[in-house]
Short mmCIF file of C-alpha atoms in Angstrom, two decimals:
data_model
loop_
_atom_site.label_atom_id
_atom_site.label_comp_id
_atom_site.label_asym_id
_atom_site.label_seq_id
_atom_site.Cartn_x
_atom_site.Cartn_y
_atom_site.Cartn_z
CA MET E 1 -27.01 21.03 8.57
CA VAL E 2 -24.08 21.55 11.09
CA PHE E 3 -23.45 19.50 14.18
CA GLN E 4 -23.36 21.53 17.33
CA ALA E 5 -20.44 19.47 18.69
CA PRO E 6 -17.06 20.63 17.15
CA LYS E 7 -15.69 17.12 17.29
CA LEU E 8 -18.15 15.88 14.53
CA ARG E 9 -17.96 18.84 12.10
CA ILE E 10 -15.25 17.10 9.93
CA ILE E 11 -16.91 13.78 10.13
CA TYR E 12 -20.12 15.25 8.81
CA LEU E 13 -18.39 15.53 5.43
CA LEU E 14 -18.35 11.82 5.10
CA ILE E 15 -22.16 11.73 5.48
CA SER E 16 -22.51 13.96 2.44
CA ILE E 17 -21.08 11.18 0.30
CA PHE E 18 -23.02 8.36 2.02
CA LEU E 19 -23.99 5.66 -0.56
CA LEU E 20 -26.74 3.12 0.14
CA LEU E 21 -25.19 -0.07 -1.24
CA ILE E 22 -26.86 -3.50 -1.41
CA ASN E 23 -24.02 -5.70 -0.31
CA PRO E 24 -23.55 -9.23 -1.97
CA CYS E 25 -25.99 -11.27 -0.23
CA ALA E 26 -24.42 -13.61 2.40
CA THR E 27 -27.40 -15.78 2.36
CA GLN E 28 -26.94 -19.51 1.78
CA ILE E 29 -30.65 -20.52 1.99
CA PHE E 30 -33.61 -18.26 1.85
CA PHE E 31 -37.28 -18.96 1.39
CA ASN E 32 -40.73 -17.63 2.54
CA TYR E 33 -43.65 -20.23 2.34
CA THR E 34 -47.11 -18.58 2.99
CA ASP E 35 -48.78 -21.02 0.83
CA PHE E 36 -47.48 -24.65 0.90
CA SER E 37 -49.47 -25.58 -2.32
CA GLN E 38 -46.82 -23.60 -4.19
CA THR E 39 -43.20 -24.50 -4.77
CA ILE E 40 -40.59 -21.89 -4.31
CA ASN E 41 -37.29 -22.00 -6.34
CA ASN E 42 -38.19 -25.57 -7.48
CA LYS E 43 -37.29 -26.78 -3.98
CA PRO E 44 -40.40 -28.33 -2.50
CA ILE E 45 -41.02 -29.18 1.15
CA ILE E 46 -40.54 -32.87 1.61
CA ARG E 47 -43.45 -34.61 3.42
CA THR E 48 -43.26 -37.98 4.96
CA GLY E 49 -45.35 -40.02 7.38
CA ASN E 50 -48.89 -38.79 7.75
CA ALA E 51 -48.11 -35.16 6.66
CA THR E 52 -50.29 -33.81 3.87
CA ILE E 53 -51.05 -30.50 2.13
CA SER E 54 -54.49 -29.18 3.11
CA GLY E 55 -55.31 -26.19 1.13
CA SER E 56 -52.44 -23.56 1.74
CA VAL E 57 -51.04 -25.45 4.92
CA ILE E 58 -49.30 -28.58 5.95
CA GLN E 59 -51.24 -30.89 8.07
CA LEU E 60 -48.41 -32.89 9.96
CA THR E 61 -50.87 -35.18 11.54
CA PRO E 62 -54.58 -35.77 11.55
CA ASP E 63 -56.46 -35.72 14.84
CA GLU E 64 -55.98 -39.39 15.26
CA VAL E 65 -54.01 -41.67 17.54
CA ASP E 66 -50.60 -43.03 16.78
CA ASN E 67 -49.72 -40.87 13.84
CA TRP E 68 -46.55 -39.01 12.88
CA GLY E 69 -45.53 -36.53 10.25
CA ARG E 70 -42.58 -34.59 8.98
CA ALA E 71 -42.05 -31.54 6.66
CA THR E 72 -38.34 -30.89 5.65
CA TYR E 73 -36.71 -28.52 3.26
CA SER E 74 -35.37 -30.43 0.15
CA GLU E 75 -31.97 -28.90 0.36
CA GLN E 76 -29.49 -29.50 3.11
CA MET E 77 -28.03 -26.69 5.02
CA HIS E 78 -24.21 -26.33 5.22
CA LEU E 79 -24.17 -25.63 8.92
CA TRP E 80 -20.30 -25.52 9.53
CA ASP E 81 -17.15 -25.98 7.75
CA GLU E 82 -14.38 -28.21 9.02
CA LYS E 83 -11.64 -26.47 7.18
CA SER E 84 -12.33 -22.93 8.17
CA GLU E 85 -13.94 -23.90 11.42
CA LYS E 86 -16.80 -21.37 10.63
CA VAL E 87 -20.49 -21.88 11.50
CA ALA E 88 -23.57 -20.57 9.83
CA SER E 89 -26.15 -18.42 11.59
CA PHE E 90 -29.77 -19.01 10.72
CA THR E 91 -33.35 -17.69 11.46
CA SER E 92 -36.48 -19.66 11.17
CA ASN E 93 -39.88 -18.07 11.47
CA PHE E 94 -43.04 -19.98 11.46
CA SER E 95 -46.65 -20.02 12.44
CA PHE E 96 -48.60 -23.09 13.49
CA ILE E 97 -51.83 -24.51 15.03
CA ILE E 98 -52.01 -27.37 17.58
CA TYR E 99 -55.73 -28.03 18.20
CA SER E 100 -57.45 -30.72 20.22
CA GLN E 101 -60.85 -29.88 18.67
CA GLY E 102 -62.32 -29.32 22.14
CA LYS E 103 -60.77 -32.38 23.82
CA TYR E 104 -59.24 -31.87 27.32
CA ARG E 105 -56.89 -34.71 26.86
CA TYR E 106 -54.48 -34.42 23.90
CA SER E 107 -50.90 -35.08 22.84
CA ASP E 108 -48.04 -34.93 21.74
CA GLY E 109 -46.70 -31.80 20.13
CA ILE E 110 -44.60 -30.35 17.29
CA MET E 111 -40.86 -29.48 16.97
CA PHE E 112 -38.41 -27.74 14.69
CA PHE E 113 -35.20 -29.79 14.14
CA LEU E 114 -31.81 -29.96 12.60
CA SER E 115 -30.57 -33.36 12.16
CA THR E 116 -28.29 -35.85 10.45
CA PRO E 117 -29.46 -36.15 6.86
CA ASN E 118 -31.85 -38.90 6.00
CA PHE E 119 -32.99 -39.18 9.49
CA PRO E 120 -34.90 -42.65 9.94
CA ALA E 121 -38.57 -42.73 10.54
CA PRO E 122 -39.84 -43.43 14.00
CA LYS E 123 -40.23 -47.14 14.56
CA PRO E 124 -42.43 -48.30 16.18
CA THR E 125 -44.80 -45.46 16.00
CA ASP E 126 -45.50 -43.76 19.25
CA GLY E 127 -45.90 -40.06 20.47
CA ALA E 128 -42.95 -39.84 22.71
CA GLY E 129 -40.45 -38.50 20.17
CA LEU E 130 -42.66 -35.95 18.56
CA GLY E 131 -42.53 -37.57 15.19
CA LEU E 132 -38.62 -37.55 14.90
CA LEU E 133 -37.92 -40.77 16.88
CA SER E 134 -39.56 -43.53 18.90
CA ARG E 135 -39.29 -44.51 22.43
CA ARG E 136 -37.33 -47.62 21.41
CA GLN E 137 -34.93 -45.71 19.25
CA MET E 138 -34.30 -43.24 22.18
CA GLY E 139 -32.93 -46.21 24.22
CA GLN E 140 -30.46 -47.32 21.51
CA PRO E 141 -27.09 -45.63 21.93
CA SER E 142 -25.90 -46.78 18.56
CA PHE E 143 -28.97 -45.20 16.89
CA LEU E 144 -28.40 -41.85 18.62
CA ALA E 145 -24.57 -42.08 17.69
CA ALA E 146 -25.43 -42.37 14.05
CA ASN E 147 -28.57 -40.02 14.01
CA LYS E 148 -27.96 -36.74 15.74
CA PHE E 149 -30.37 -33.80 16.17
CA VAL E 150 -30.85 -30.47 17.86
CA ALA E 151 -34.47 -29.47 18.22
CA VAL E 152 -36.85 -26.88 19.63
CA GLU E 153 -40.08 -28.73 21.03
CA PHE E 154 -43.51 -27.40 21.57
CA ASP E 155 -44.66 -30.21 23.81
CA THR E 156 -48.35 -30.65 24.88
CA PHE E 157 -48.00 -33.78 26.86
CA ARG E 158 -45.88 -34.40 29.84
CA ASN E 159 -43.90 -37.74 29.61
CA GLU E 160 -42.64 -38.47 33.11
CA GLU E 161 -39.33 -40.13 31.82
CA PHE E 162 -38.45 -37.03 29.73
CA ASP E 163 -40.29 -33.95 31.14
CA LEU E 164 -39.28 -34.19 34.84
CA ASP E 165 -38.89 -30.45 35.38
CA SER E 166 -41.98 -29.37 33.18
CA VAL E 167 -45.51 -28.99 34.07
CA GLY E 168 -47.98 -29.66 31.22
CA GLU E 169 -47.50 -27.69 27.91
CA HIS E 170 -43.94 -26.39 27.47
CA VAL E 171 -41.29 -25.34 25.06
CA GLY E 172 -37.81 -26.89 25.33
CA ILE E 173 -34.42 -27.05 23.61
CA ASN E 174 -33.33 -30.81 23.13
CA ILE E 175 -29.78 -32.07 22.28
CA ASN E 176 -29.89 -35.62 20.86
CA ASN E 177 -32.34 -36.56 23.71
CA MET E 178 -36.02 -35.98 24.24
CA LYS E 179 -35.22 -34.67 27.78
CA SER E 180 -34.82 -30.90 27.23
CA GLU E 181 -31.56 -29.19 28.17
CA ILE E 182 -33.68 -26.14 29.05
CA SER E 183 -37.51 -25.70 29.08
CA THR E 184 -40.16 -23.16 30.14
CA PRO E 185 -43.98 -23.44 30.49
CA TRP E 186 -45.89 -22.66 27.37
CA TYR E 187 -49.12 -20.46 28.02
CA CYS E 188 -51.17 -21.92 25.18
CA THR E 189 -54.73 -22.98 24.79
CA ILE E 190 -54.81 -26.28 22.87
CA THR E 191 -58.57 -26.70 23.32
CA GLU E 192 -59.12 -23.71 20.95
CA ASN E 193 -58.28 -23.25 17.40
CA ARG E 194 -55.47 -20.69 17.63
CA THR E 195 -52.42 -19.69 15.69
CA TYR E 196 -48.98 -19.36 17.41
CA SER E 197 -45.94 -17.77 16.02
CA ALA E 198 -42.35 -18.48 16.71
CA SER E 199 -38.86 -17.42 15.73
CA ILE E 200 -35.80 -19.54 16.28
CA ASN E 201 -32.47 -17.75 15.77
CA TYR E 202 -28.94 -19.10 15.99
CA ASP E 203 -26.08 -16.52 16.11
CA SER E 204 -22.87 -18.32 15.42
CA SER E 205 -20.81 -15.48 16.81
CA THR E 206 -22.22 -16.01 20.32
CA GLN E 207 -23.26 -19.55 19.86
CA ASN E 208 -26.71 -18.54 21.28
CA LEU E 209 -29.80 -20.43 20.16
CA SER E 210 -32.77 -18.33 21.11
CA VAL E 211 -36.46 -18.97 20.72
CA THR E 212 -39.29 -16.30 20.90
CA PHE E 213 -42.81 -17.49 20.70
CA THR E 214 -46.37 -16.44 21.37
CA GLY E 215 -48.82 -17.66 23.84
CA PHE E 216 -52.00 -16.44 25.73
CA ASN E 217 -52.26 -14.96 29.28
CA TYR E 218 -54.84 -16.01 31.70
CA ASP E 219 -57.30 -13.37 30.39
CA ASN E 220 -56.74 -14.61 26.72
CA THR E 221 -54.52 -11.62 25.73
CA PRO E 222 -51.46 -12.57 23.50
CA ILE E 223 -48.06 -12.58 25.18
CA GLN E 224 -44.58 -13.13 24.07
CA GLN E 225 -42.19 -15.63 25.67
CA ASN E 226 -38.60 -16.57 25.02
CA LEU E 227 -35.99 -19.18 25.64
CA SER E 228 -32.35 -19.43 24.96
CA LEU E 229 -29.26 -21.68 25.41
CA VAL E 230 -25.60 -21.12 24.52
CA ILE E 231 -24.75 -24.21 22.27
CA ASN E 232 -21.83 -24.96 19.95
CA LEU E 233 -23.57 -26.81 17.13
CA THR E 234 -20.43 -28.32 15.68
CA ASP E 235 -20.16 -30.55 18.77
CA HIS E 236 -23.60 -31.97 18.19
CA LEU E 237 -24.43 -31.86 14.44
CA PRO E 238 -22.55 -33.04 11.15
CA GLU E 239 -21.39 -30.21 8.78
CA SER E 240 -24.59 -30.51 6.56
CA VAL E 241 -28.01 -31.15 8.13
CA GLU E 242 -31.56 -31.64 7.09
CA PHE E 243 -34.02 -29.28 8.83
CA GLY E 244 -37.82 -29.00 9.25
CA PHE E 245 -40.63 -29.89 11.47
CA SER E 246 -42.09 -33.08 12.98
CA ALA E 247 -45.07 -33.91 15.03
CA SER E 248 -46.82 -36.96 16.61
CA THR E 249 -49.83 -38.14 18.41
CA GLY E 250 -49.80 -41.23 20.89
CA LEU E 251 -52.70 -42.85 22.65
CA ILE E 252 -54.51 -39.45 22.58
CA SER E 253 -54.39 -36.94 19.74
CA GLU E 254 -54.54 -33.44 18.54
CA LEU E 255 -54.21 -31.68 14.99
CA HIS E 256 -50.82 -30.27 14.13
CA ILE E 257 -50.75 -27.71 11.33
CA LEU E 258 -47.88 -25.82 9.93
CA SER E 259 -49.36 -22.53 8.50
CA THR E 260 -46.29 -20.56 7.22
CA TRP E 261 -42.60 -20.80 7.34
CA SER E 262 -39.73 -18.51 6.41
CA PHE E 263 -35.92 -19.33 6.71
CA GLU E 264 -32.72 -17.72 6.19
CA SER E 265 -29.10 -18.97 6.74
CA THR E 266 -25.74 -17.46 6.09
CA SER E 267 -22.85 -19.35 4.68
CA PRO E 268 -20.29 -20.66 7.22
CA SER E 269 -17.62 -19.01 5.04
CA THR E 270 -19.13 -15.58 5.64
CA ILE E 271 -17.77 -13.07 8.20
CA GLN E 272 -19.95 -10.25 9.20
CA ARG E 273 -18.85 -7.31 11.23
CA SER E 274 -21.32 -5.53 13.47
CA PRO E 275 -20.75 -1.84 14.35
CA ALA E 276 -21.96 -2.70 17.87
CA ALA E 277 -18.99 -4.96 18.32
CA PRO E 278 -15.94 -3.67 16.39
CA VAL E 279 -12.72 -5.49 16.15
CA GLY E 280 -10.01 -3.63 18.03
CA LYS E 281 -9.74 -0.19 19.54
CA ASN E 282 -10.55 2.73 17.18
CA LYS E 283 -9.78 6.23 18.48
CA ASP E 284 -12.45 7.75 16.32
CA GLU E 285 -15.05 5.24 17.63
CA PRO E 286 -17.04 7.71 19.73
CA LYS E 287 -17.43 9.71 16.49
CA THR E 288 -18.24 6.59 14.43
CA LYS E 289 -21.25 5.64 16.60
CA LEU E 290 -23.21 8.93 15.84
CA VAL E 291 -22.17 8.82 12.28
CA VAL E 292 -23.39 5.28 11.77
CA GLY E 293 -26.59 6.21 13.47
CA LEU E 294 -27.17 9.16 10.93
CA SER E 295 -26.00 7.15 7.99
CA LEU E 296 -28.46 4.29 8.83
CA ALA E 297 -31.24 6.80 9.39
CA SER E 298 -30.53 8.36 6.01
CA ALA E 299 -30.59 5.00 4.24
CA LEU E 300 -34.05 4.15 5.96
CA GLN E 301 -35.39 7.56 5.02
CA TYR E 302 -34.57 6.79 1.47
CA LEU E 303 -36.21 3.37 1.52
CA HIS E 304 -39.27 4.67 3.29
CA GLU E 305 -39.86 8.10 1.73
CA GLU E 306 -37.69 8.85 -1.26
CA TRP E 307 -38.16 6.05 -3.77
CA GLU E 308 -41.11 5.38 -6.02
CA GLN E 309 -42.49 2.91 -3.67
CA CYS E 310 -42.06 2.41 0.11
CA VAL E 311 -39.35 -0.29 0.68
CA LEU E 312 -39.86 -2.21 3.95
CA HIS E 313 -36.46 -3.84 4.75
CA ARG E 314 -38.02 -6.20 7.47
CA ASP E 315 -34.57 -7.47 8.80
CA ILE E 316 -32.53 -4.31 9.90
CA LYS E 317 -30.02 -5.69 12.42
CA SER E 318 -26.37 -5.04 13.13
CA SER E 319 -24.97 -7.91 11.26
CA ASN E 320 -26.55 -6.33 8.14
CA ILE E 321 -24.64 -3.14 8.58
CA LEU E 322 -21.07 -2.88 7.40
CA LEU E 323 -18.74 0.17 7.65
CA ASP E 324 -16.35 1.20 4.74
CA SER E 325 -13.03 2.81 5.30
CA ASN E 326 -14.62 6.20 5.28
CA LEU E 327 -17.11 5.29 7.94
CA ASN E 328 -20.05 5.15 5.63
CA ALA E 329 -22.65 2.69 6.94
CA LYS E 330 -23.96 0.20 4.26
CA LEU E 331 -27.42 -1.50 4.82
CA GLY E 332 -27.37 -4.96 3.10
CA ASP E 333 -29.27 -8.15 2.75
CA PHE E 334 -32.53 -7.21 1.18
CA GLY E 335 -33.63 -10.93 0.98
CA LEU E 336 -36.77 -10.13 3.11
CA ALA E 337 -37.45 -6.69 1.66
CA ARG E 338 -40.99 -5.90 0.25
CA LEU E 339 -42.37 -2.97 -1.86
CA VAL E 340 -45.68 -1.31 -0.67
CA ASP E 341 -47.42 1.82 -1.80
CA HIS E 342 -46.63 4.95 0.17
CA VAL E 343 -50.23 5.38 1.22
CA LYS E 344 -50.71 1.83 2.37
CA GLY E 345 -47.34 1.52 3.98
CA SER E 346 -47.62 -1.94 5.47
CA GLN E 347 -47.91 -5.63 4.41
CA THR E 348 -49.04 -8.78 6.18
CA SER E 349 -47.08 -12.08 5.44
CA ALA E 350 -45.36 -14.82 7.42
CA LEU E 351 -43.27 -13.71 10.49
CA ALA E 352 -40.03 -12.41 9.09
CA GLY E 353 -36.99 -10.83 10.69
CA THR E 354 -34.69 -11.57 13.50
CA TRP E 355 -35.48 -12.15 17.18
CA GLY E 356 -34.32 -9.13 19.27
CA TYR E 357 -35.09 -6.77 16.47
CA LEU E 358 -38.67 -7.64 15.64
CA ALA E 359 -41.37 -5.22 16.87
CA PRO E 360 -43.98 -6.59 19.27
CA GLU E 361 -46.92 -5.94 16.85
CA CYS E 362 -44.88 -7.63 14.10
CA ILE E 363 -44.51 -10.85 16.22
CA MET E 364 -48.12 -10.94 17.09
CA SER E 365 -49.74 -10.04 13.73
CA GLY E 366 -47.05 -10.76 11.08
CA ARG E 367 -47.60 -7.25 9.70
CA ALA E 368 -44.63 -5.29 8.70
CA SER E 369 -44.71 -1.51 8.24
CA LYS E 370 -42.47 1.61 8.50
CA GLU E 371 -42.93 1.52 12.22
CA THR E 372 -41.64 -2.06 12.50
CA ASP E 373 -38.58 -0.94 10.47
CA VAL E 374 -38.06 2.04 12.79
CA TYR E 375 -38.15 -0.32 15.87
CA SER E 376 -35.43 -2.51 14.50
CA PHE E 377 -33.30 0.63 13.72
CA GLY E 378 -33.85 1.63 17.39
CA ILE E 379 -32.46 -1.60 18.63
CA VAL E 380 -29.54 -1.23 16.32
CA VAL E 381 -28.86 2.37 17.48
CA LEU E 382 -28.96 0.95 21.08
CA GLU E 383 -26.51 -1.66 20.10
CA ILE E 384 -24.21 0.88 18.73
CA ALA E 385 -24.37 3.14 21.56
CA CYS E 386 -24.13 0.46 24.25
CA GLY E 387 -21.55 -1.95 22.53
CA ARG E 388 -23.72 -5.01 23.20
CA LYS E 389 -26.37 -7.24 21.83
CA PRO E 390 -30.11 -7.04 22.29
CA ALA E 391 -30.05 -9.98 24.69
CA GLU E 392 -27.04 -11.26 26.66
CA PRO E 393 -27.91 -14.25 28.76
CA ASP E 394 -24.76 -14.10 30.74
CA ALA E 395 -25.27 -10.50 31.85
CA LYS E 396 -26.73 -9.50 35.27
CA GLN E 397 -30.41 -10.37 35.63
CA ASP E 398 -31.66 -6.91 35.20
CA GLU E 399 -29.34 -6.29 32.24
CA ILE E 400 -30.11 -9.28 30.22
CA ILE E 401 -32.52 -7.62 27.79
CA MET E 402 -30.89 -4.34 26.51
CA LEU E 403 -34.10 -2.40 25.93
CA GLU E 404 -35.39 -3.06 29.43
CA TRP E 405 -32.05 -2.25 31.02
CA VAL E 406 -31.49 1.03 29.16
CA TRP E 407 -35.03 2.17 29.80
CA GLU E 408 -34.57 1.73 33.56
CA LEU E 409 -31.43 3.86 33.28
CA TYR E 410 -33.41 6.51 31.55
CA GLY E 411 -36.03 6.43 34.27
CA ALA E 412 -33.27 6.80 36.77
CA ARG E 413 -31.79 9.79 35.03
CA ASN E 414 -28.56 7.76 34.51
CA LEU E 415 -28.64 7.15 30.82
CA LEU E 416 -25.09 7.55 30.04
CA LYS E 417 -24.28 4.57 32.23
CA ALA E 418 -25.39 2.55 29.28
CA ALA E 419 -22.74 3.88 26.94
CA ASP E 420 -20.21 1.30 25.56
CA PRO E 421 -17.73 0.66 28.40
CA ARG E 422 -14.91 0.21 25.93
CA LEU E 423 -14.98 3.97 25.32
CA GLY E 424 -13.76 4.56 28.85
CA GLY E 425 -15.93 7.61 29.17
CA ASP E 426 -14.24 9.36 26.23
CA PHE E 427 -17.18 10.68 24.36
CA ASP E 428 -19.27 13.79 23.96
CA GLU E 429 -22.10 13.43 26.46
CA PRO E 430 -24.79 15.34 24.65
CA GLN E 431 -24.18 13.23 21.51
CA MET E 432 -24.26 9.97 23.41
CA GLU E 433 -27.33 10.98 25.25
CA ARG E 434 -29.05 11.82 22.06
CA LEU E 435 -28.06 8.69 20.39
CA ILE E 436 -29.31 6.49 23.37
CA ALA E 437 -32.61 8.52 23.64
CA VAL E 438 -33.34 8.22 20.04
CA GLY E 439 -32.71 4.38 20.22
CA LEU E 440 -35.38 4.15 23.01
CA TRP E 441 -37.86 6.44 21.25
CA CYS E 442 -37.70 4.28 17.98
CA ALA E 443 -37.89 0.98 20.03
CA HIS E 444 -41.00 2.13 21.83
CA PRO E 445 -43.26 -0.69 22.48
CA ASP E 446 -46.29 1.22 21.11
CA TYR E 447 -45.92 1.72 17.40
CA ASN E 448 -47.98 5.08 17.51
CA ALA E 449 -45.40 6.56 19.91
CA ARG E 450 -42.35 5.84 17.50
CA PRO E 451 -41.00 8.72 15.30
CA SER E 452 -40.66 8.96 11.56
CA ILE E 453 -37.23 8.35 10.31
CA ARG E 454 -37.22 12.09 9.11
CA LYS E 455 -37.84 13.18 12.74
CA VAL E 456 -35.06 10.86 13.87
CA ILE E 457 -32.53 12.56 11.56
CA HIS E 458 -33.58 16.01 12.77
CA VAL E 459 -33.06 14.90 16.39
CA LEU E 460 -29.72 13.28 15.79
CA ASP E 461 -28.51 16.24 13.83
CA PHE E 462 -29.27 18.50 16.76
CA GLU E 463 -32.13 20.30 14.81
CA ASP E 464 -34.89 19.21 17.17
CA THR E 465 -35.24 18.67 20.83
CA LEU E 466 -34.83 15.09 22.50
CA PRO E 467 -38.11 13.22 23.01
CA ILE E 468 -39.67 13.00 26.66
CA LEU E 469 -40.37 9.37 27.27
CA GLU E 470 -42.01 7.56 30.07
CA PRO E 471 -39.75 6.79 33.09
CA LYS E 472 -40.69 3.11 32.92
CA LEU E 473 -40.87 0.90 29.88
CA PRO E 474 -44.61 0.81 28.88
CA VAL E 475 -46.64 -2.20 28.73
CA THR E 476 -47.22 -3.16 25.02
CA THR E 477 -50.61 -2.36 23.75
CA PHE E 478 -51.97 -2.19 20.36
CA LEU E 479 -55.66 -1.70 19.88
CA SER E 480 -55.29 -1.60 16.13
CA LEU E 481 -52.32 -2.38 13.96
CA PRO E 482 -50.53 -0.04 11.50
CA SER E 483 -52.37 1.25 8.43
CA THR E 484 -54.80 -1.30 6.99
CA ALA E 485 -54.87 -3.75 9.87
CA SER E 486 -58.19 -4.53 11.50
CA THR E 487 -57.27 -7.00 14.15
CA SER E 488 -57.82 -5.75 17.73
CA SER E 489 -55.61 -7.13 20.43
CA THR E 490 -53.48 -6.31 23.44
CA SER E 491 -50.18 -7.76 24.56
CA LYS E 492 -48.07 -7.65 27.82
CA SER E 493 -44.31 -7.32 27.44
CA GLU E 494 -43.51 -9.72 30.04
CA ASN E 495 -41.35 -12.88 29.93
CA HIS E 496 -42.09 -16.08 31.71
CA ASP E 497 -39.21 -18.01 32.97
CA ALA E 498 -39.02 -21.76 33.74
#
């Protein structure tokens, strides 16, 4: 194989000595609970209040008034380090049920929280603080000064003193207060027994706390919603925190059930470098971008097709890719990886991965496949080409979500406008166009329209033609899921803002 572009012929020699390395894992805490009746790594989930294990799930509260419950991990997380001033990143994926058992009046909700260790029980019991604290404790400055928390709430009842800007059910991000810093309506159906999924991700490099969660549209089709807030957690939390879930009921009630939970955090002493955001200016950077894309594609081909079993990585993202001095890309952190038969090619489990890189069908179903890895690869390729992250809240309104922005440029026949501005236009246009187009192709919302990784390599290596994509980002639909999945559903790739 030879690159058509002369600029890259010498660089191609580096790819021939590409090594797929599993880097020393930078993970501080990792677990994946799909059955809470089992204990992982001898570190159980601690239950307090009215929380109980019911079969394989944790029932945080029964459907009774004036109840509260918590489920916290038995090990504290080292969130930040005062000496080095470094902060951990983390991802918390979970599925849950809030069910009123048909009643049209219900309360109060569930939340994921990080807090001062040994956070006191809510006294007296009421529903306002969602199982973390009581209305009386909220009004005590000394209590709040000694017991800090940051939380994401899935609130099903509007308390006028806290939820001034919210209408009915909503999702909010709270900082040491039950009045949310930011919130958005949540399109849920509490009167029906439905399972919802959520992914909470904190990127310490950007201080962005992002929440992706599922809901249901007016016609009962599942949808994906999101919310984010830039927050420096060192300003609001101690160095080590406890973390988990709480829920409560007040004068009216509902069931709160935690079905699955996976969690991963990095060590605050770890520095990870992303190829999408290199340090300093490198004269060979235009070449590096295509080399990284090809190297990563080669790694994924090995995982998917060339080993005894198919390896699903399930967490391909820019921070898991490092470059050595010879520009070889190294794919690391296999903490979420799973082995499947080549024929089967997919696996259902708790939602795992990182928001921004998760394929739509994976968010809705929890099923990982070759196609979901290819989607994540596509997002990383776009990051490499565009020099930005999947979502940038401070960007112009039509540029916040990278995939949507680049696809609009594709439809306008202005694809090269998406190229990393730090290159100053100093790149080979056919190479850059090919890299961006392949990124879009791999990140297609319809998994059936995504290429195999072998096809990707052929296109990146100028051995095959560029794909012809729709001029507008397609609405996400999946009538059946990859391989053995039997669930039928449809989703809309739209976001609902507060």
